[in-house]
mmCIF file of C-alpha atoms in Angstrom:
data_model
loop_
_atom_site.group_PDB
_atom_site.id
_atom_site.type_symbol
_atom_site.label_atom_id
_atom_site.label_comp_id
_atom_site.label_asym_id
_atom_site.label_seq_id
_atom_site.Cartn_x
_atom_site.Cartn_y
_atom_site.Cartn_z
ATOM 1 C CA UNK A 22 -34.894 -74.851 85.098
ATOM 2 C CA UNK A 23 -35.131 -72.432 82.259
ATOM 3 C CA UNK A 24 -35.349 -69.416 84.258
ATOM 4 C CA UNK A 25 -32.037 -70.566 85.991
ATOM 5 C CA UNK A 26 -30.279 -70.664 82.870
ATOM 6 C CA UNK A 27 -31.477 -67.290 81.628
ATOM 7 C CA UNK A 28 -30.170 -65.505 84.689
ATOM 8 C CA UNK A 29 -26.810 -67.094 84.491
ATOM 9 C CA UNK A 30 -26.546 -65.847 80.810
ATOM 10 C CA UNK A 31 -27.688 -62.482 81.734
ATOM 11 C CA UNK A 32 -25.037 -62.204 84.502
ATOM 12 C CA UNK A 33 -22.365 -63.228 82.227
ATOM 13 C CA UNK A 34 -23.382 -60.716 79.426
ATOM 14 C CA UNK A 35 -23.300 -57.841 81.988
ATOM 15 C CA UNK A 36 -19.822 -58.766 83.261
ATOM 16 C CA UNK A 37 -18.591 -59.164 79.660
ATOM 17 C CA UNK A 38 -19.718 -55.644 78.943
ATOM 18 C CA UNK A 39 -18.114 -54.382 82.022
ATOM 19 C CA UNK A 40 -14.901 -55.712 81.340
ATOM 20 C CA UNK A 41 -14.964 -54.516 77.769
ATOM 21 C CA UNK A 42 -15.598 -50.990 78.811
ATOM 22 C CA UNK A 43 -12.601 -51.013 81.397
ATOM 23 C CA UNK A 44 -10.357 -52.495 78.733
ATOM 24 C CA UNK A 45 -11.276 -49.686 76.199
ATOM 25 C CA UNK A 46 -10.890 -47.071 78.886
ATOM 26 C CA UNK A 47 -7.367 -48.556 79.726
ATOM 27 C CA UNK A 48 -6.370 -48.623 76.246
ATOM 28 C CA UNK A 49 -7.275 -44.942 75.552
ATOM 29 C CA UNK A 50 -5.257 -43.970 78.727
ATOM 30 C CA UNK A 51 -2.262 -45.930 77.372
ATOM 31 C CA UNK A 52 -2.457 -44.446 73.959
ATOM 32 C CA UNK A 53 -2.433 -40.798 75.405
ATOM 33 C CA UNK A 54 0.522 -41.498 77.401
ATOM 34 C CA UNK A 55 2.541 -42.727 74.778
ATOM 35 C CA UNK A 56 1.225 -39.893 72.298
ATOM 36 C CA UNK A 57 2.335 -37.308 74.778
ATOM 37 C CA UNK A 58 5.857 -38.666 75.027
ATOM 38 C CA UNK A 59 6.388 -38.959 71.266
ATOM 39 C CA UNK A 60 5.075 -35.413 70.383
ATOM 40 C CA UNK A 61 6.429 -33.472 73.151
ATOM 41 C CA UNK A 62 9.291 -31.056 71.581
ATOM 42 C CA UNK A 63 12.027 -30.433 74.099
ATOM 43 C CA UNK A 64 13.143 -26.870 74.808
ATOM 44 C CA UNK A 65 16.562 -26.279 73.513
ATOM 45 C CA UNK A 66 18.924 -25.121 75.823
ATOM 46 C CA UNK A 67 21.968 -24.071 73.627
ATOM 47 C CA UNK A 68 19.733 -21.509 71.560
ATOM 48 C CA UNK A 69 19.342 -18.152 73.057
ATOM 49 C CA UNK A 70 16.098 -16.172 71.976
ATOM 50 C CA UNK A 71 16.195 -12.415 71.882
ATOM 51 C CA UNK A 72 13.575 -10.794 74.173
ATOM 52 C CA UNK A 73 11.236 -8.513 72.115
ATOM 53 C CA UNK A 74 8.803 -6.370 74.081
ATOM 54 C CA UNK A 75 5.322 -6.113 72.935
ATOM 55 C CA UNK A 76 5.975 -2.411 72.082
ATOM 56 C CA UNK A 77 8.937 -3.166 69.805
ATOM 57 C CA UNK A 78 6.876 -5.992 68.102
ATOM 58 C CA UNK A 79 4.028 -3.599 67.443
ATOM 59 C CA UNK A 80 6.355 -0.987 66.053
ATOM 60 C CA UNK A 81 8.152 -3.582 63.608
ATOM 61 C CA UNK A 82 4.814 -4.571 62.319
ATOM 62 C CA UNK A 83 3.458 -1.184 61.704
ATOM 63 C CA UNK A 84 6.581 -0.033 59.966
ATOM 64 C CA UNK A 85 6.601 -3.277 57.735
ATOM 65 C CA UNK A 86 3.132 -2.915 56.712
ATOM 66 C CA UNK A 87 2.645 0.757 56.437
ATOM 67 C CA UNK A 88 2.803 1.675 52.538
ATOM 68 C CA UNK A 89 3.813 5.273 53.359
ATOM 69 C CA UNK A 90 6.755 4.157 55.229
ATOM 70 C CA UNK A 91 7.834 1.771 52.474
ATOM 71 C CA UNK A 92 7.543 4.627 49.963
ATOM 72 C CA UNK A 93 9.553 7.068 52.045
ATOM 73 C CA UNK A 94 12.468 4.542 52.322
ATOM 74 C CA UNK A 95 12.430 4.242 48.443
ATOM 75 C CA UNK A 96 12.374 7.723 47.903
ATOM 76 C CA UNK A 97 15.499 8.319 50.229
ATOM 77 C CA UNK A 98 17.676 6.715 47.694
ATOM 78 C CA UNK A 99 19.317 9.043 45.135
ATOM 79 C CA UNK A 100 18.059 8.801 41.783
ATOM 80 C CA UNK A 101 21.276 9.711 40.264
ATOM 81 C CA UNK A 102 22.911 6.715 42.184
ATOM 82 C CA UNK A 103 20.338 4.473 40.794
ATOM 83 C CA UNK A 104 20.714 5.651 37.404
ATOM 84 C CA UNK A 105 24.545 5.388 37.775
ATOM 85 C CA UNK A 106 24.295 1.793 38.904
ATOM 86 C CA UNK A 107 21.994 1.050 35.893
ATOM 87 C CA UNK A 108 24.309 2.672 33.477
ATOM 88 C CA UNK A 109 27.444 0.770 35.003
ATOM 89 C CA UNK A 110 25.538 -2.379 34.871
ATOM 90 C CA UNK A 111 24.516 -1.847 31.072
ATOM 91 C CA UNK A 112 28.281 -0.946 30.226
ATOM 92 C CA UNK A 113 29.644 -4.011 31.883
ATOM 93 C CA UNK A 114 27.093 -6.148 29.988
ATOM 94 C CA UNK A 115 28.014 -4.469 26.830
ATOM 95 C CA UNK A 116 31.810 -4.922 27.216
ATOM 96 C CA UNK A 117 31.490 -8.574 28.259
ATOM 97 C CA UNK A 118 29.327 -9.052 25.433
ATOM 98 C CA UNK A 119 31.910 -7.508 22.821
ATOM 99 C CA UNK A 120 34.719 -9.656 24.718
ATOM 100 C CA UNK A 121 32.796 -12.865 24.110
ATOM 101 C CA UNK A 122 32.048 -11.977 20.566
ATOM 102 C CA UNK A 123 35.890 -11.194 20.008
ATOM 103 C CA UNK A 124 36.863 -14.553 21.618
ATOM 104 C CA UNK A 125 34.323 -16.412 19.459
ATOM 105 C CA UNK A 126 35.765 -14.799 16.292
ATOM 106 C CA UNK A 127 39.316 -15.425 17.051
ATOM 107 C CA UNK A 128 38.341 -19.222 17.892
ATOM 108 C CA UNK A 129 36.560 -19.531 14.532
ATOM 109 C CA UNK A 130 39.558 -17.998 12.711
ATOM 110 C CA UNK A 131 41.834 -20.531 14.398
ATOM 111 C CA UNK A 132 39.572 -23.424 13.407
ATOM 112 C CA UNK A 133 39.323 -21.978 9.786
ATOM 113 C CA UNK A 134 43.114 -21.935 9.455
ATOM 114 C CA UNK A 135 43.339 -25.402 10.783
ATOM 115 C CA UNK A 136 40.733 -26.837 8.437
ATOM 116 C CA UNK A 137 42.635 -25.149 5.680
ATOM 117 C CA UNK A 138 45.711 -26.836 6.631
ATOM 118 C CA UNK A 139 43.897 -30.245 7.175
ATOM 119 C CA UNK A 140 42.584 -30.203 3.449
ATOM 120 C CA UNK A 141 45.776 -28.982 1.979
ATOM 121 C CA UNK A 142 44.620 -25.773 0.846
ATOM 122 C CA UNK A 143 47.360 -23.945 -1.448
ATOM 123 C CA UNK A 144 49.165 -21.261 0.524
ATOM 124 C CA UNK A 145 51.846 -18.550 -0.593
ATOM 125 C CA UNK A 146 55.437 -18.784 0.243
ATOM 126 C CA UNK A 147 55.220 -16.249 2.887
ATOM 127 C CA UNK A 148 52.415 -18.382 4.493
ATOM 128 C CA UNK A 149 54.879 -21.363 4.891
ATOM 129 C CA UNK A 150 57.342 -19.064 6.751
ATOM 130 C CA UNK A 151 54.765 -17.992 9.353
ATOM 131 C CA UNK A 152 54.938 -19.016 12.746
ATOM 132 C CA UNK A 153 51.477 -20.130 14.192
ATOM 133 C CA UNK A 154 52.331 -19.990 17.742
ATOM 134 C CA UNK A 155 53.926 -16.942 19.575
ATOM 135 C CA UNK A 156 54.354 -14.740 16.247
ATOM 136 C CA UNK A 157 54.606 -11.114 16.902
ATOM 137 C CA UNK A 158 51.970 -8.563 16.539
ATOM 138 C CA UNK A 159 52.385 -6.163 13.767
ATOM 139 C CA UNK A 160 50.884 -2.516 13.606
ATOM 140 C CA UNK A 161 49.503 -2.791 10.190
ATOM 141 C CA UNK A 162 49.417 -4.595 6.857
ATOM 142 C CA UNK A 163 49.422 -2.581 3.632
ATOM 143 C CA UNK A 164 48.369 -4.452 0.592
ATOM 144 C CA UNK A 165 49.047 -2.769 -2.672
ATOM 145 C CA UNK A 166 46.319 -4.139 -5.188
ATOM 146 C CA UNK A 167 48.166 -4.641 -8.752
ATOM 147 C CA UNK A 168 47.649 -6.505 -11.896
ATOM 148 C CA UNK A 169 49.952 -8.434 -14.351
ATOM 149 C CA UNK A 170 50.196 -5.297 -16.623
ATOM 150 C CA UNK A 171 51.145 -3.005 -13.957
ATOM 151 C CA UNK A 172 54.787 -3.390 -13.778
ATOM 152 C CA UNK A 173 55.621 0.317 -14.405
ATOM 153 C CA UNK A 174 53.170 1.409 -11.702
ATOM 154 C CA UNK A 175 54.795 -0.904 -9.220
ATOM 155 C CA UNK A 176 58.240 0.300 -10.178
ATOM 156 C CA UNK A 177 56.903 4.022 -9.821
ATOM 157 C CA UNK A 178 55.691 3.185 -6.326
ATOM 158 C CA UNK A 179 58.927 1.488 -5.340
ATOM 159 C CA UNK A 180 60.836 4.759 -6.415
ATOM 160 C CA UNK A 181 58.486 6.875 -4.333
ATOM 161 C CA UNK A 182 56.791 6.031 -0.967
ATOM 162 C CA UNK A 183 57.386 2.338 -0.435
ATOM 163 C CA UNK A 184 60.744 1.681 1.211
ATOM 164 C CA UNK A 185 62.915 -0.970 -0.225
ATOM 165 C CA UNK A 186 65.462 -3.631 0.491
ATOM 166 C CA UNK A 187 66.863 -3.203 4.170
ATOM 167 C CA UNK A 188 64.643 -0.009 4.666
ATOM 168 C CA UNK A 189 61.484 -2.309 4.190
ATOM 169 C CA UNK A 190 62.854 -5.024 6.600
ATOM 170 C CA UNK A 191 63.531 -2.273 9.048
ATOM 171 C CA UNK A 192 60.151 -0.964 8.695
ATOM 172 C CA UNK A 193 58.720 -4.375 9.657
ATOM 173 C CA UNK A 194 61.234 -4.863 12.620
ATOM 174 C CA UNK A 195 60.910 -1.315 14.003
ATOM 175 C CA UNK A 196 57.778 0.152 13.075
ATOM 176 C CA UNK A 197 55.576 -3.247 12.752
ATOM 177 C CA UNK A 198 54.591 -2.235 9.147
ATOM 178 C CA UNK A 199 54.243 -4.821 6.442
ATOM 179 C CA UNK A 200 53.856 -3.687 2.893
ATOM 180 C CA UNK A 201 53.229 -5.886 -0.147
ATOM 181 C CA UNK A 202 52.082 -5.947 -3.675
ATOM 182 C CA UNK A 203 49.019 -8.169 -3.788
ATOM 183 C CA UNK A 204 48.455 -10.257 -6.886
ATOM 184 C CA UNK A 205 46.663 -13.822 -7.625
ATOM 185 C CA UNK A 206 47.675 -15.950 -10.553
ATOM 186 C CA UNK A 207 46.649 -16.441 -14.342
ATOM 187 C CA UNK A 208 43.823 -18.714 -15.516
ATOM 188 C CA UNK A 209 46.608 -21.094 -16.486
ATOM 189 C CA UNK A 210 48.653 -21.303 -13.551
ATOM 190 C CA UNK A 211 52.477 -21.412 -14.234
ATOM 191 C CA UNK A 212 52.025 -19.519 -17.415
ATOM 192 C CA UNK A 213 54.161 -16.819 -18.864
ATOM 193 C CA UNK A 214 52.428 -13.947 -16.749
ATOM 194 C CA UNK A 215 52.994 -16.090 -13.554
ATOM 195 C CA UNK A 216 56.730 -16.667 -14.185
ATOM 196 C CA UNK A 217 57.186 -12.910 -14.795
ATOM 197 C CA UNK A 218 55.722 -12.110 -11.410
ATOM 198 C CA UNK A 219 57.994 -14.896 -9.850
ATOM 199 C CA UNK A 220 61.066 -13.256 -11.478
ATOM 200 C CA UNK A 221 59.937 -9.788 -10.159
ATOM 201 C CA UNK A 222 59.342 -11.243 -6.671
ATOM 202 C CA UNK A 223 62.980 -12.820 -6.718
ATOM 203 C CA UNK A 224 64.417 -9.477 -7.433
ATOM 204 C CA UNK A 225 62.409 -7.376 -4.921
ATOM 205 C CA UNK A 226 60.685 -9.807 -2.496
ATOM 206 C CA UNK A 227 57.726 -7.551 -1.961
ATOM 207 C CA UNK A 228 54.666 -9.705 -3.146
ATOM 208 C CA UNK A 229 51.879 -11.563 -1.603
ATOM 209 C CA UNK A 230 50.589 -14.086 -4.011
ATOM 210 C CA UNK A 231 46.965 -15.225 -3.387
ATOM 211 C CA UNK A 232 45.206 -18.219 -4.472
ATOM 212 C CA UNK A 233 42.770 -16.411 -6.784
ATOM 213 C CA UNK A 234 42.298 -15.970 -10.477
ATOM 214 C CA UNK A 235 43.286 -12.550 -11.794
ATOM 215 C CA UNK A 236 40.487 -10.415 -13.367
ATOM 216 C CA UNK A 237 39.203 -6.970 -13.078
ATOM 217 C CA UNK A 238 35.741 -8.276 -12.549
ATOM 218 C CA UNK A 239 36.930 -10.530 -9.878
ATOM 219 C CA UNK A 240 38.150 -7.710 -7.415
ATOM 220 C CA UNK A 241 35.596 -8.393 -5.009
ATOM 221 C CA UNK A 242 36.707 -11.903 -4.605
ATOM 222 C CA UNK A 243 40.591 -10.737 -4.571
ATOM 223 C CA UNK A 244 39.643 -8.373 -1.710
ATOM 224 C CA UNK A 245 38.169 -11.060 0.170
ATOM 225 C CA UNK A 246 41.004 -13.464 -0.512
ATOM 226 C CA UNK A 247 43.593 -10.782 0.454
ATOM 227 C CA UNK A 248 41.989 -9.777 3.935
ATOM 228 C CA UNK A 249 41.754 -13.651 4.736
ATOM 229 C CA UNK A 250 45.230 -14.445 3.541
ATOM 230 C CA UNK A 251 46.878 -11.534 5.320
ATOM 231 C CA UNK A 252 45.152 -12.052 8.544
ATOM 232 C CA UNK A 253 46.245 -15.905 8.661
ATOM 233 C CA UNK A 254 49.845 -14.776 7.776
ATOM 234 C CA UNK A 255 50.371 -11.660 10.094
ATOM 235 C CA UNK A 256 48.583 -10.739 13.100
ATOM 236 C CA UNK A 257 48.289 -7.029 12.857
ATOM 237 C CA UNK A 258 46.067 -4.204 14.471
ATOM 238 C CA UNK A 259 44.996 -2.923 10.945
ATOM 239 C CA UNK A 260 44.796 -4.283 7.502
ATOM 240 C CA UNK A 261 44.862 -1.827 4.715
ATOM 241 C CA UNK A 262 44.116 -1.972 0.962
ATOM 242 C CA UNK A 263 45.438 0.665 -1.549
ATOM 243 C CA UNK A 264 45.364 0.702 -5.230
ATOM 244 C CA UNK A 265 48.945 0.923 -7.088
ATOM 245 C CA UNK A 266 48.049 4.344 -8.736
ATOM 246 C CA UNK A 267 47.701 6.079 -5.438
ATOM 247 C CA UNK A 268 50.259 7.998 -3.510
ATOM 248 C CA UNK A 269 50.509 7.136 0.209
ATOM 249 C CA UNK A 270 52.212 8.925 3.325
ATOM 250 C CA UNK A 271 53.132 6.049 5.410
ATOM 251 C CA UNK A 272 53.713 7.870 8.608
ATOM 252 C CA UNK A 273 50.476 9.893 8.257
ATOM 253 C CA UNK A 274 48.550 6.895 7.733
ATOM 254 C CA UNK A 275 49.976 5.278 10.852
ATOM 255 C CA UNK A 276 49.289 8.418 12.975
ATOM 256 C CA UNK A 277 45.686 8.413 11.601
ATOM 257 C CA UNK A 278 45.201 4.681 12.511
ATOM 258 C CA UNK A 279 46.787 4.758 15.847
ATOM 259 C CA UNK A 280 44.037 7.107 17.227
ATOM 260 C CA UNK A 281 41.562 4.203 16.585
ATOM 261 C CA UNK A 282 43.878 1.452 17.928
ATOM 262 C CA UNK A 283 41.798 0.688 21.084
ATOM 263 C CA UNK A 284 38.443 0.538 19.258
ATOM 264 C CA UNK A 285 36.641 -2.617 18.054
ATOM 265 C CA UNK A 286 35.454 -3.240 14.515
ATOM 266 C CA UNK A 287 36.874 0.029 12.936
ATOM 267 C CA UNK A 288 36.156 0.448 9.128
ATOM 268 C CA UNK A 289 38.174 3.657 8.177
ATOM 269 C CA UNK A 290 37.980 5.669 4.790
ATOM 270 C CA UNK A 291 36.414 8.251 2.613
ATOM 271 C CA UNK A 292 32.940 7.240 3.097
ATOM 272 C CA UNK A 293 30.680 7.645 0.054
ATOM 273 C CA UNK A 294 27.200 6.856 -1.301
ATOM 274 C CA UNK A 295 27.059 6.789 -5.004
ATOM 275 C CA UNK A 296 24.256 5.875 -7.336
ATOM 276 C CA UNK A 297 23.449 2.376 -8.341
ATOM 277 C CA UNK A 298 24.004 2.254 -12.002
ATOM 278 C CA UNK A 299 21.676 -0.125 -13.738
ATOM 279 C CA UNK A 300 22.323 0.623 -17.484
ATOM 280 C CA UNK A 301 24.615 -1.957 -19.106
ATOM 281 C CA UNK A 302 27.895 -1.048 -20.702
ATOM 282 C CA UNK A 303 28.599 2.021 -18.407
ATOM 283 C CA UNK A 304 31.506 1.967 -15.930
ATOM 284 C CA UNK A 305 30.862 0.626 -12.412
ATOM 285 C CA UNK A 306 27.582 -1.074 -13.793
ATOM 286 C CA UNK A 307 25.709 -3.049 -11.194
ATOM 287 C CA UNK A 308 24.180 -6.306 -12.341
ATOM 288 C CA UNK A 309 22.215 -6.783 -9.242
ATOM 289 C CA UNK A 310 20.723 -3.127 -9.190
ATOM 290 C CA UNK A 311 17.284 -4.594 -8.411
ATOM 291 C CA UNK A 312 18.344 -5.528 -4.835
ATOM 292 C CA UNK A 313 19.026 -1.831 -3.923
ATOM 293 C CA UNK A 314 15.484 -0.727 -4.741
ATOM 294 C CA UNK A 315 13.983 1.538 -7.341
ATOM 295 C CA UNK A 316 16.053 3.064 -10.290
ATOM 296 C CA UNK A 317 17.818 6.132 -9.041
ATOM 297 C CA UNK A 318 18.605 4.836 -5.592
ATOM 298 C CA UNK A 319 22.065 5.092 -4.060
ATOM 299 C CA UNK A 320 24.349 2.692 -2.289
ATOM 300 C CA UNK A 321 24.622 2.362 1.476
ATOM 301 C CA UNK A 322 27.727 4.348 2.845
ATOM 302 C CA UNK A 323 30.852 2.562 2.203
ATOM 303 C CA UNK A 324 34.611 3.554 1.783
ATOM 304 C CA UNK A 325 35.890 4.523 -1.639
ATOM 305 C CA UNK A 326 38.085 1.768 -3.219
ATOM 306 C CA UNK A 327 41.367 3.626 -3.544
ATOM 307 C CA UNK A 328 42.408 3.123 0.157
ATOM 308 C CA UNK A 329 40.493 1.765 3.179
ATOM 309 C CA UNK A 330 41.566 0.097 6.488
ATOM 310 C CA UNK A 331 39.944 -2.486 8.787
ATOM 311 C CA UNK A 332 40.729 -3.412 12.148
ATOM 312 C CA UNK A 333 41.747 -6.881 13.193
ATOM 313 C CA UNK A 334 38.216 -8.153 14.364
ATOM 314 C CA UNK A 335 36.911 -7.228 10.922
ATOM 315 C CA UNK A 336 39.698 -9.002 9.013
ATOM 316 C CA UNK A 337 39.030 -11.962 11.271
ATOM 317 C CA UNK A 338 35.263 -11.691 10.378
ATOM 318 C CA UNK A 339 36.087 -11.912 6.629
ATOM 319 C CA UNK A 340 38.399 -14.702 7.052
ATOM 320 C CA UNK A 341 35.876 -16.897 8.893
ATOM 321 C CA UNK A 342 32.862 -16.145 6.793
ATOM 322 C CA UNK A 343 34.568 -15.814 3.414
ATOM 323 C CA UNK A 344 32.680 -18.641 1.792
ATOM 324 C CA UNK A 345 29.217 -17.004 2.463
ATOM 325 C CA UNK A 346 30.121 -13.442 1.720
ATOM 326 C CA UNK A 347 28.220 -12.066 -1.151
ATOM 327 C CA UNK A 348 30.321 -10.368 -3.964
ATOM 328 C CA UNK A 349 28.960 -7.531 -5.914
ATOM 329 C CA UNK A 350 30.369 -6.118 -9.126
ATOM 330 C CA UNK A 351 32.253 -3.275 -7.364
ATOM 331 C CA UNK A 352 34.695 -4.366 -4.439
ATOM 332 C CA UNK A 353 34.246 -1.401 -2.211
ATOM 333 C CA UNK A 354 30.622 -1.802 -2.467
ATOM 334 C CA UNK A 355 31.085 -5.592 -1.468
ATOM 335 C CA UNK A 356 33.428 -4.565 1.534
ATOM 336 C CA UNK A 357 30.616 -2.181 2.704
ATOM 337 C CA UNK A 358 28.033 -4.729 2.199
ATOM 338 C CA UNK A 359 29.655 -7.390 4.373
ATOM 339 C CA UNK A 360 29.753 -4.967 7.380
ATOM 340 C CA UNK A 361 26.147 -3.841 7.148
ATOM 341 C CA UNK A 362 24.638 -6.568 9.254
ATOM 342 C CA UNK A 363 27.150 -6.305 12.139
ATOM 343 C CA UNK A 364 28.198 -3.684 14.726
ATOM 344 C CA UNK A 365 30.753 -1.614 12.910
ATOM 345 C CA UNK A 366 32.124 1.731 13.567
ATOM 346 C CA UNK A 367 32.507 3.617 10.323
ATOM 347 C CA UNK A 368 35.009 6.374 10.364
ATOM 348 C CA UNK A 369 34.938 9.005 7.437
ATOM 349 C CA UNK A 370 38.453 10.599 7.205
ATOM 350 C CA UNK A 371 38.608 13.041 4.090
ATOM 351 C CA UNK A 372 42.449 12.927 4.350
ATOM 352 C CA UNK A 373 42.297 9.448 2.972
ATOM 353 C CA UNK A 374 41.154 10.942 -0.545
ATOM 354 C CA UNK A 375 43.014 14.040 -1.319
ATOM 355 C CA UNK A 376 43.578 15.280 -4.664
ATOM 356 C CA UNK A 377 46.708 15.601 -6.423
ATOM 357 C CA UNK A 378 48.657 18.961 -6.551
ATOM 358 C CA UNK A 379 47.771 21.663 -6.133
ATOM 359 C CA UNK A 380 45.171 20.216 -3.402
ATOM 360 C CA UNK A 381 47.300 17.939 -1.344
ATOM 361 C CA UNK A 382 50.257 20.526 -1.704
ATOM 362 C CA UNK A 383 48.209 23.269 -0.154
ATOM 363 C CA UNK A 384 46.974 21.056 2.540
ATOM 364 C CA UNK A 385 50.679 19.925 3.181
ATOM 365 C CA UNK A 386 51.758 23.564 3.623
ATOM 366 C CA UNK A 387 48.840 24.208 5.979
ATOM 367 C CA UNK A 388 50.161 21.486 8.208
ATOM 368 C CA UNK A 389 47.450 18.926 7.332
ATOM 369 C CA UNK A 390 49.289 16.499 5.278
ATOM 370 C CA UNK A 391 47.285 13.849 3.343
ATOM 371 C CA UNK A 392 47.236 10.386 3.931
ATOM 372 C CA UNK A 393 46.545 9.305 0.272
ATOM 373 C CA UNK A 394 46.463 11.462 -2.830
ATOM 374 C CA UNK A 395 44.792 10.658 -6.426
ATOM 375 C CA UNK A 396 42.504 11.995 -9.158
ATOM 376 C CA UNK A 397 38.889 11.260 -8.728
ATOM 377 C CA UNK A 398 38.316 11.618 -12.529
ATOM 378 C CA UNK A 399 40.750 8.621 -12.985
ATOM 379 C CA UNK A 400 40.017 6.720 -9.808
ATOM 380 C CA UNK A 401 43.686 7.079 -9.068
ATOM 381 C CA UNK A 402 46.703 9.314 -10.173
ATOM 382 C CA UNK A 403 46.255 9.921 -13.907
ATOM 383 C CA UNK A 404 49.166 8.489 -15.802
ATOM 384 C CA UNK A 405 50.624 7.446 -12.191
ATOM 385 C CA UNK A 406 53.664 5.827 -13.604
ATOM 386 C CA UNK A 407 54.800 9.274 -14.861
ATOM 387 C CA UNK A 408 53.043 11.547 -12.312
ATOM 388 C CA UNK A 409 53.668 9.901 -8.974
ATOM 389 C CA UNK A 410 57.132 11.240 -8.587
ATOM 390 C CA UNK A 411 55.775 14.794 -9.001
ATOM 391 C CA UNK A 412 53.104 14.032 -6.476
ATOM 392 C CA UNK A 413 55.573 12.506 -3.994
ATOM 393 C CA UNK A 414 57.862 15.668 -4.395
ATOM 394 C CA UNK A 415 55.131 18.174 -3.602
ATOM 395 C CA UNK A 416 52.878 16.307 -1.235
ATOM 396 C CA UNK A 417 55.129 13.758 0.569
ATOM 397 C CA UNK A 418 55.642 13.804 4.160
ATOM 398 C CA UNK A 419 59.546 13.475 3.992
ATOM 399 C CA UNK A 420 61.488 10.125 4.836
ATOM 400 C CA UNK A 421 62.433 11.378 8.204
ATOM 401 C CA UNK A 422 58.670 11.582 9.023
ATOM 402 C CA UNK A 423 58.407 7.845 8.878
ATOM 403 C CA UNK A 424 61.502 6.796 10.988
ATOM 404 C CA UNK A 425 60.681 9.487 13.604
ATOM 405 C CA UNK A 426 57.153 8.490 13.909
ATOM 406 C CA UNK A 427 55.847 6.350 17.079
ATOM 407 C CA UNK A 428 53.022 4.068 16.673
#
């Protein structure tokens, strides 16, 4: 009985193994069938493949991997053409950078004016007359620096090189030239000195009054305020500062400036580099002499203060940064210092600092008319109220030169 049971169990076990083996083999076949169906990539009928022969394929490979072939291809390029491409790219980048810089300065200037209006900053009468939108573009603004005590000097300028009345209006309309005497106010605003200037302005209408306290030691601040105010009032190509004891030929000044009209960040004048005076009590003493190094050092190059001109973008720069620009004792040094750290074109023109007769007279006779004439010993025309008429007679360009000039 026991042997029979063992035999039956053994036959069943063998049958079970046989069916298991067949089941595994069947599953493997079914899996291979489905795998082949899922992973087979059909050949695209719509895409035509170019036929490349074995020889062409070997040629492409050999040319692409041959260093000598690659080197020969690079050598075939003209070095001058490569240099020209690099140079053109560099110039384009520089031009774009200057354009972006100018736009940023104009935007900041517009914001500065808007902020001044919002906080109610005091403005001159001419400021109230200006038109912020669509105002005309002038050629140049000439600011004649003057003081309360300089009435005789102003009258002598009016009688010589500065047009008056209808001629001054015609100068603005036809030539785009604005001329104003530039003055601040006294320490006690509305006092007798201020009233005298107001009466003079009612008679002549040729003042630009600044929000600035007058004083010889405050000339740097006055210069900064002048450029900022003039820039906000008149949109001009150039802004000029001249002292009231200097003779100016306006047409020659215009012909000089117009040659630099298309240039950016232009600073024009008689460039000098005088000594830094550390000794107290002397004229032009520099209290901050230690900033310029050892004793005996000279200033950096800057335009002499009798007359200089700056382009529109530099006036904008001063207007934007007027609250952080440092003021030295001498205003011409201050102006030069403001331009030290930026890309400015310094133009040294000696016609802006001729001497009085016979110097300017000889030059005029030789056909080289001076822009400005003064005496170096007096930093202006000595006794200008009495002598400027003589300088004008002997060195002046003539009235017709101004009206026939084209800027």
